[in-house]
XYZ file of C-alpha atoms in Angstrom:
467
model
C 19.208 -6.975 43.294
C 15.894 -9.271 42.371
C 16.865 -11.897 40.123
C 13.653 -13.392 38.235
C 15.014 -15.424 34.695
C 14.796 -18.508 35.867
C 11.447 -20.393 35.643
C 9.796 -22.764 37.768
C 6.880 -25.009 37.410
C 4.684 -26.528 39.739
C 3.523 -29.538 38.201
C 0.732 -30.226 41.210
C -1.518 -27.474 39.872
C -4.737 -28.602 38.554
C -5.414 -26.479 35.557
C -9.511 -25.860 37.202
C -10.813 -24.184 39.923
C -13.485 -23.400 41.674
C -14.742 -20.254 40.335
C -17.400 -17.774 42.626
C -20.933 -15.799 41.132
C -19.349 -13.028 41.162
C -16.711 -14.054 38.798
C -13.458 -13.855 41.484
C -11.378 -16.887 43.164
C -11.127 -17.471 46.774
C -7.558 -18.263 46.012
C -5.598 -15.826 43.712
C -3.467 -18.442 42.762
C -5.585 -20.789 41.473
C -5.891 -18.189 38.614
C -2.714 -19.012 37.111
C -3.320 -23.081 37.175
C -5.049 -23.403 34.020
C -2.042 -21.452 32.433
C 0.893 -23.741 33.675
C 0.775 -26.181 30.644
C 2.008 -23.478 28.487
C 6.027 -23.415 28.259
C 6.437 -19.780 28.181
C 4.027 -19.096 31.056
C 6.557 -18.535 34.041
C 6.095 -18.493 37.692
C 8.640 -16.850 39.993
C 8.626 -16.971 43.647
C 9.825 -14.035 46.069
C 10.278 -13.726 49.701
C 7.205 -11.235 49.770
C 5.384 -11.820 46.074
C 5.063 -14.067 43.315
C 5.158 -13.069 39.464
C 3.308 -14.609 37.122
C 3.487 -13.959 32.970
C 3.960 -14.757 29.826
C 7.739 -14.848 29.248
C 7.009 -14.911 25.322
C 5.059 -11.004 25.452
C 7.270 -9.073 28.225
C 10.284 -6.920 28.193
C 12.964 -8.402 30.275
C 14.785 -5.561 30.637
C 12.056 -3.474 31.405
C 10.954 -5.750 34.232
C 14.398 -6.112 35.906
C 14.472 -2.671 35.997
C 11.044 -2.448 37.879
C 12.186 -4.693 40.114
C 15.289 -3.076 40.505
C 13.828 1.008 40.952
C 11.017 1.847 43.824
C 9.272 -1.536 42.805
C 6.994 -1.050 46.042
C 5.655 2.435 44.775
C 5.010 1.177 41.666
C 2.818 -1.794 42.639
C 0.982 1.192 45.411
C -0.019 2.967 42.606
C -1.412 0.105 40.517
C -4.825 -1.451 40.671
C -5.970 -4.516 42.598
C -7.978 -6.911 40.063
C -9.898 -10.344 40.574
C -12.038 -10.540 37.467
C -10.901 -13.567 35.631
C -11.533 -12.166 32.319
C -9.541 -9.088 32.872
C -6.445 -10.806 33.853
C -6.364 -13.394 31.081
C -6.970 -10.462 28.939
C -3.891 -8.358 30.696
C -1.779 -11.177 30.911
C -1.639 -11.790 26.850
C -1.342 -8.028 26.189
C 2.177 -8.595 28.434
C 1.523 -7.766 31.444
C 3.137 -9.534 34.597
C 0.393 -10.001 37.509
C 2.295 -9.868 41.168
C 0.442 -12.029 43.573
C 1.464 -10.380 46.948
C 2.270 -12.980 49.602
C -0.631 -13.313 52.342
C -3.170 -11.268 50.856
C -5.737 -12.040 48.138
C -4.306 -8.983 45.766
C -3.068 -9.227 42.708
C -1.302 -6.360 41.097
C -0.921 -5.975 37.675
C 2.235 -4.724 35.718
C 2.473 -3.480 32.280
C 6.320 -4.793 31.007
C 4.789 -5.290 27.577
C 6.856 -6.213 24.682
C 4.950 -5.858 21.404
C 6.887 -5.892 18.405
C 5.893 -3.917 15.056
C 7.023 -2.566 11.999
C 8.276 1.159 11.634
C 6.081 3.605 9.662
C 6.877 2.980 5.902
C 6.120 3.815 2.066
C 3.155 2.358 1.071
C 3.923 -1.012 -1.278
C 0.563 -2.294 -2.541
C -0.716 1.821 -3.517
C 2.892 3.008 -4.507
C 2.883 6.857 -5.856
C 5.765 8.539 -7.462
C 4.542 12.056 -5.880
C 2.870 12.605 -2.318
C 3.131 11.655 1.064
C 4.911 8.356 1.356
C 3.355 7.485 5.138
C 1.482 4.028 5.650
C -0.349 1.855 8.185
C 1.203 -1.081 10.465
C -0.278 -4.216 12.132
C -0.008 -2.438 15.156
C -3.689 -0.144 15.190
C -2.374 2.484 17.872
C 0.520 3.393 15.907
C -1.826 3.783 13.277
C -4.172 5.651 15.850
C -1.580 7.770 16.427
C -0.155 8.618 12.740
C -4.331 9.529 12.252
C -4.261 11.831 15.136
C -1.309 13.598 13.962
C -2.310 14.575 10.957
C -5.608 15.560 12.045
C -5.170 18.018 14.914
C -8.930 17.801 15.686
C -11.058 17.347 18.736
C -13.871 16.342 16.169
C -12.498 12.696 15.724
C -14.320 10.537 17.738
C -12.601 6.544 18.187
C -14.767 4.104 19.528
C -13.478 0.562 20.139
C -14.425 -2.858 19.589
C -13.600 -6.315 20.294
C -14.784 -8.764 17.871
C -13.522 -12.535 18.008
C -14.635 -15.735 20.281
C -11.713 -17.467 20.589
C -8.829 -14.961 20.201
C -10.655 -11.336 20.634
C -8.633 -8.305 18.511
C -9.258 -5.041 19.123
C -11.313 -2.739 16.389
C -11.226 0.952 15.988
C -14.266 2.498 14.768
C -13.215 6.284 13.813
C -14.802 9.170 12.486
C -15.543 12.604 12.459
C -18.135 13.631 14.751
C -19.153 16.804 12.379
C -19.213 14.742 9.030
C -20.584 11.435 9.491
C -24.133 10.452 9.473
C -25.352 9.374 12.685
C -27.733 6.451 10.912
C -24.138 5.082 9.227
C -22.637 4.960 13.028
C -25.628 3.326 14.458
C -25.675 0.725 11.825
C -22.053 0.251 11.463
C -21.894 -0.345 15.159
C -24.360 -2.731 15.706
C -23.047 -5.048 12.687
C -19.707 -4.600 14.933
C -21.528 -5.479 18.163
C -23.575 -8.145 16.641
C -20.220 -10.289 15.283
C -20.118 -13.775 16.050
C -16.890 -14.969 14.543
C -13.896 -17.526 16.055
C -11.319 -15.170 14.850
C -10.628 -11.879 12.907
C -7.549 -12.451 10.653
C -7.914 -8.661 8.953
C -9.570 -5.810 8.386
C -10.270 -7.276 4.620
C -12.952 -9.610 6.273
C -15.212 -6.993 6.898
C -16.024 -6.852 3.162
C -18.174 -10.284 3.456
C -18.781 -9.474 7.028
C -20.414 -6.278 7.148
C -22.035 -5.232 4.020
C -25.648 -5.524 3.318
C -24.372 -7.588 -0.176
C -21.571 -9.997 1.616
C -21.276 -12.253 -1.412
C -21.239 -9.921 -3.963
C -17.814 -9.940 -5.912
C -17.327 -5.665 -6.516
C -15.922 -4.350 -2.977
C -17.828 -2.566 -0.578
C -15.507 -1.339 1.432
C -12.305 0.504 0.041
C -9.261 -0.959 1.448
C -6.786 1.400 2.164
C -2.775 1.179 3.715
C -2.148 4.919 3.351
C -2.370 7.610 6.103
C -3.181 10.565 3.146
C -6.278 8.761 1.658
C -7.394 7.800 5.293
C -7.513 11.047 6.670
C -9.347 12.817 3.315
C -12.223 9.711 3.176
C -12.580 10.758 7.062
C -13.045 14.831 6.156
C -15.376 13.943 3.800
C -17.300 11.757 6.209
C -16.478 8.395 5.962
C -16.088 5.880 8.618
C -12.595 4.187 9.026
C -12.282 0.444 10.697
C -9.023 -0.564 11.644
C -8.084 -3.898 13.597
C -5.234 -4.753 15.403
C -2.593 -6.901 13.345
C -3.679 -5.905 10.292
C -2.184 -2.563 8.291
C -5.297 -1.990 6.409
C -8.039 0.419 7.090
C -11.602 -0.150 5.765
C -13.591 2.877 4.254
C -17.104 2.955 4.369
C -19.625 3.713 2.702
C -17.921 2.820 -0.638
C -18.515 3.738 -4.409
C -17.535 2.135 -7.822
C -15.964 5.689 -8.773
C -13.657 5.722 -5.550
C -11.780 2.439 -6.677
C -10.745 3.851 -9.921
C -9.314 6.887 -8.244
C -6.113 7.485 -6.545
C -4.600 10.181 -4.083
C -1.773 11.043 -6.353
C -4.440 12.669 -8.678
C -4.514 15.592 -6.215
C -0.945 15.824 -6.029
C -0.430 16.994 -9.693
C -2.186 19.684 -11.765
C -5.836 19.543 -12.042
C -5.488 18.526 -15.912
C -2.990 15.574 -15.268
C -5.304 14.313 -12.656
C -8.281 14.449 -14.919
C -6.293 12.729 -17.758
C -5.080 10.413 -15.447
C -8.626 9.425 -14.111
C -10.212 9.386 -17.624
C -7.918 6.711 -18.622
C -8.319 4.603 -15.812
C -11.967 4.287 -16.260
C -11.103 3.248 -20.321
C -8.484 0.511 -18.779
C -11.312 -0.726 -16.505
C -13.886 -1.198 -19.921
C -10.955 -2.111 -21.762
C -9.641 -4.927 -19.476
C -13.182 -6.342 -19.085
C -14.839 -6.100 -22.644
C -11.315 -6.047 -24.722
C -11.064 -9.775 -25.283
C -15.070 -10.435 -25.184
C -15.352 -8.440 -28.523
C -12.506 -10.151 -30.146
C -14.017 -13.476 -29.955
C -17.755 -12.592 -30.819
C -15.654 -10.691 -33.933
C -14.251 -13.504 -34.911
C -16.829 -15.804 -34.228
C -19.896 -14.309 -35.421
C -19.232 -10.621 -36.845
C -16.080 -10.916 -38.657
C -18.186 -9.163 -41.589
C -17.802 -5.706 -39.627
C -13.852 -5.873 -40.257
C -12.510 -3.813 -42.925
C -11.272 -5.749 -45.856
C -7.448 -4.842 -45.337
C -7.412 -5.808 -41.408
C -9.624 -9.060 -42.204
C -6.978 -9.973 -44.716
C -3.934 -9.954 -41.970
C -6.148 -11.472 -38.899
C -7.281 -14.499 -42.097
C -3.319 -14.595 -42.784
C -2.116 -15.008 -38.247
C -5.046 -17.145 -38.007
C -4.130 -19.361 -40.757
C -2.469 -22.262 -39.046
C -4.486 -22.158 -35.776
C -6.441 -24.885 -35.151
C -8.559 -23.746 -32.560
C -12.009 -21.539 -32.591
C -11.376 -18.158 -31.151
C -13.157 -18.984 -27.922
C -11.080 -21.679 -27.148
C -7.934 -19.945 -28.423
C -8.626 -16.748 -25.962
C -9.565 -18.989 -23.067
C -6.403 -20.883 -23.257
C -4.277 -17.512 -23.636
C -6.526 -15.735 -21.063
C -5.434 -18.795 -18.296
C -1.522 -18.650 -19.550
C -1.428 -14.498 -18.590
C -3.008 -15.724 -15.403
C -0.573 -18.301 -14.867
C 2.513 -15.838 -15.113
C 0.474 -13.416 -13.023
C 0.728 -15.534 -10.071
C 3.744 -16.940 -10.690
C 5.064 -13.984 -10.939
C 3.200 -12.298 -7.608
C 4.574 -15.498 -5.593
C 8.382 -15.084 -6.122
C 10.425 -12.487 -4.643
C 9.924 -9.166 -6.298
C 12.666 -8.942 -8.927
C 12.721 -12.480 -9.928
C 9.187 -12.556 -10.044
C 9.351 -9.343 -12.658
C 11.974 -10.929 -14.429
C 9.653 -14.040 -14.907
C 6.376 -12.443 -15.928
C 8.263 -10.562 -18.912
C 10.175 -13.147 -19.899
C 7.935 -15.835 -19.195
C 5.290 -13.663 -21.083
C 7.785 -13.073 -24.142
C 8.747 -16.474 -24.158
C 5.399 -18.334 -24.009
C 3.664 -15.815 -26.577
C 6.662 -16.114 -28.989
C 6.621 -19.558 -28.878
C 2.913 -19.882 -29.339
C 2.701 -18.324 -32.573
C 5.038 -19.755 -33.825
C 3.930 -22.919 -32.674
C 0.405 -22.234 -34.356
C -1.378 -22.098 -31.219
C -2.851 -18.614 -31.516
C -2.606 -15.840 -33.225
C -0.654 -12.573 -33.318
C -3.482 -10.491 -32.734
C -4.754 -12.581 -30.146
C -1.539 -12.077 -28.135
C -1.812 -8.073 -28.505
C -5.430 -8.263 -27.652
C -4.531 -10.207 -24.274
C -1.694 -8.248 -23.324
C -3.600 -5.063 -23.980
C -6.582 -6.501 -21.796
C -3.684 -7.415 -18.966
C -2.039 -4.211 -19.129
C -5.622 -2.416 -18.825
C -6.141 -4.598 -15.395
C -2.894 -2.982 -14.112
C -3.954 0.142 -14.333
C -7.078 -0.339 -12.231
C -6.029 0.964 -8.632
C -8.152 -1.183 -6.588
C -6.946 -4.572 -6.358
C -10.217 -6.091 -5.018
C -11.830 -4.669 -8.348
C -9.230 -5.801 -10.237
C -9.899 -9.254 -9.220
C -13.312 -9.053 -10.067
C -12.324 -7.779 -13.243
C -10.110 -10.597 -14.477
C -13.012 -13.157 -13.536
C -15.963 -10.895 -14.923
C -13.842 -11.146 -18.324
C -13.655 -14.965 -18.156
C -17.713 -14.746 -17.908
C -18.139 -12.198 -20.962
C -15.497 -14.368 -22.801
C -17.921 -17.051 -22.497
C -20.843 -15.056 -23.478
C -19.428 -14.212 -26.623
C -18.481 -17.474 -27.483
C -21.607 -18.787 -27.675
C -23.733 -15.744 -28.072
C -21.245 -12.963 -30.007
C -22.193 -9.806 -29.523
C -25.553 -10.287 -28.040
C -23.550 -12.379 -25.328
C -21.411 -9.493 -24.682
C -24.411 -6.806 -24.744
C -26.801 -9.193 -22.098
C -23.586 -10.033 -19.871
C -23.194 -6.309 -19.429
C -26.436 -5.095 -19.102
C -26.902 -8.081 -16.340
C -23.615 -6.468 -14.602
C -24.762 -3.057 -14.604
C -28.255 -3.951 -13.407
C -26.476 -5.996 -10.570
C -23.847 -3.333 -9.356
C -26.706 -0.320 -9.492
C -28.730 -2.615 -6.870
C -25.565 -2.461 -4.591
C -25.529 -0.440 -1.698
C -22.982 0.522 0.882
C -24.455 1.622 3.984
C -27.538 2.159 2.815
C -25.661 4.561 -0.210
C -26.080 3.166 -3.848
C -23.259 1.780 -5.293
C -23.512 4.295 -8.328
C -24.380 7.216 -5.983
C -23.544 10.708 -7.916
C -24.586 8.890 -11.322
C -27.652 7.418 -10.674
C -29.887 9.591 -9.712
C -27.766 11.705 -11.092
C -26.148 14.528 -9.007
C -24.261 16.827 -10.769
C -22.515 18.042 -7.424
C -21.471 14.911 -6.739
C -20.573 13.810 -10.040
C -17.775 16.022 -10.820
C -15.157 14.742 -8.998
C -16.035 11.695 -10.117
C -15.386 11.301 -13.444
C -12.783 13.888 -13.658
C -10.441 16.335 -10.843
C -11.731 19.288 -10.911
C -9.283 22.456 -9.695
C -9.081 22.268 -5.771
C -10.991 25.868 -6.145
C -14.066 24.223 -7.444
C -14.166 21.734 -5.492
C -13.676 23.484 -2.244
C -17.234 24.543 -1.317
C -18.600 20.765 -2.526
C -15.474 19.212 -0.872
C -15.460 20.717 2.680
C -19.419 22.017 3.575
């Protein structure tokens, strides 16, 4: 039996070589000298072969056992290779190359060992009702999961590999029947035309791609779960996923599609529609909430109604600050507790943003800081981010409302009325893919529009849906 877990080193090889036009060696095992100053790059010598690889990315087991069971046939049936590239390339995927002894061949053997996570529930798009089936780092699982669930010879997967210094492998996938052929063209060439070191996720492609890469709404909709994947992809999207990342990218991308969420077509048509309609008031809510308070109380505290102005007069008494400044301050303490709270393991970081919140806003008041209604108003405005599904627009969200907060500070309500009317001209000049970012509501498409704003029965939809 072939024994092979011991290591040797050869610490004569030069790590450069001659290299031919034609991109071969004269020597095969000159191709391994550049790789001996790596500690987990192992060399093992045979009476008839050597075996070169990566002891870090191979199965052990799985190799002894080759070596063990018709080891000969195995390397007969495998494919001679010289290219340089192609072997560095093999050799980090876990592969073992076997340099046989007196020839110039070198066999390649896949004894791979890549590890991953098993398929789980989704964490950062959680639903109570549904499938509970998400992505992992490792893109042919997720290949796999996509194929599964749709049993179609119409998806097409086209693949990439974008990165200088450490390439990763991209999946471009579609349906061949639903997506626009000008989309793929353009999609792909963005892909092809990539000049980056490194590709750390599939979330990069949002500044990467898009024809707006600095703009702060998403472009892309960032997805972990299988369900939503596969419906974008019916309904012609394009899909990018990346290896070691458990995200997919959805292109092209609307402002309506990050305040919706797959569960809404796992309950009754009326829920769902419920359910969206308040998520669009959370989104105005969470961005305009605190903006009106302070140009209320700053400029237009005439429009109150004489009871309500007598209780805000009465918590507002023994603050010494102006409203802006009051807001701004509470405004940065919720956003403190946020990311404490995010940081910390998940129960002891719930435990501290209630507490922490409770505490804080307790002790402000009565400290004379700020006001009651200025704590409602900001916990209302943080709750209303929550609700938002997208976390990318979320984000933008919580640092639009800084800017409006601003506004209406030192404008009031005209502030608040030109910030918004700035926002709205900006986001209707977006486009994704050459689609408008408001596509459905302006121009206005009343096809398109429906399942928009509300979920309409799955009857309705069906011919608009699926044609």
């Amino acid at each position: 039996m072939l024994r092979f877990f011991s290591k040797t080193k050869n610490s004569s090889l030069q790590k450069t070589d001659k290299v031919k036009d034609d991109n071969t060696f004269a020597d095969p095992a000159s191709l391994f000298k550049f790789l001996m100053s790596s500690d987990d790059f192992t060399e093992q010598k045979f009476d008839d072969f050597t075996l070169y690889y990566f002891e870090s990315l191979i199965d052990k087991a799985l190799l002894q056992n080759k070596l063990d069971h018709a080891f000969v046939t195995i390397l007969k049936d495998t494919e001679t290779i010289k290219d340089t590239t192609k072997l560095n390339k093999k050799l980090l995927e876990g592969y073992c190359a076997v340099l046989i002894k007196n020839t110039n061949q070198i066999k390649l053997i896949d004894v791979g060992d890549m590890p991953s996570r098993s398929i789980s529930p989704p964490e950062a798009e959680a639903t109570i009702i549904g499938p509970q089936v998400s992505f992992n780092e490792d893109v042919s699982q997720s290949l796999n999961l996509i194929r599964n669930t749709l049993r179609t010879n119409d998806i097409v997967i086209r693949q990439f590999s974008i990165g200088e210094i450490a390439p990763k492998k991209v999946s471009l996938v579609f349906l061949k029947s639903q997506a626009k052929p000008e989309q793929l063209k353009k999609i792909e060439k963005k892909l092809n035309s990539l000049k980056i070191k490194y590709l750390s996720d599939t979330l990069s492609f949002d500044e990467l791609i898009p024809e707006h890469p600095l703009s702060l709404f998403p472009q892309f909709l960032q997805t972990e779960r299988l369900d939503r994947t596969c419906a974008n992809l019916i309904e012609g999207k394009i899909a990018l996923l990346a290896e070691g990342s458990p995200v997919a990218s959805l292109l092209p991308h609307h402002f309506g599609e990050s305040l919706q969420s797959p569960e809404d077509y796992y309950t009754n048509w009326i829920s769902g529609s419920f359910i969206r309609l308040l998520r669009f008031t959370a989104f105005f809510i969470a961005l305009l909430l605190t903006a009106v308070y302070v140009a209320v109380m700053s400029y237009h505290y005439l429009i109150i109604p004489p009871d309500l102005i007598i209780i805000i007069a009465e918590s507002r008494a023994q603050v010494p600050f102006s409203p802006l400044v009051e807001a701004l301050l509470m405004e940065f303490a919720v956003e403190f507790l946020r990311e404490a709270g995010s940081r910390l393991p998940t129960r002891i970081g719930q435990t501290v943003g209630i507490v922490g919140g409770i505490i804080i806003g307790q002790a402000a008041v009565m400290a004379g800081i700020t006001s009651n209604i200025l704590i409602i108003v900001v916990s209302i405005s943080m709750l209303s981010t929550l609700v938002i599904p997208s976390y990318q627009l979320s984000n933008a969200v919580r640092i639009l409302r800084f800017i409006l907060i601003l506004t209406a500070g030192f404008m009031g309500g005209l502030g608040v009325a030109a910030g918004m009317f700035i926002i709205l001209v900006y986001m209707s000049r977006l486009e994704s893919l050459g689609e408008p970012y408001f596509t459905s509501v302006s121009p206005v498409n009343i096809e398109e529009i429906r399942d928009n704003l509300v979920r309409l029965p799955l009857l309705i939809q069906k011919t608009n849906k699926l044609k």
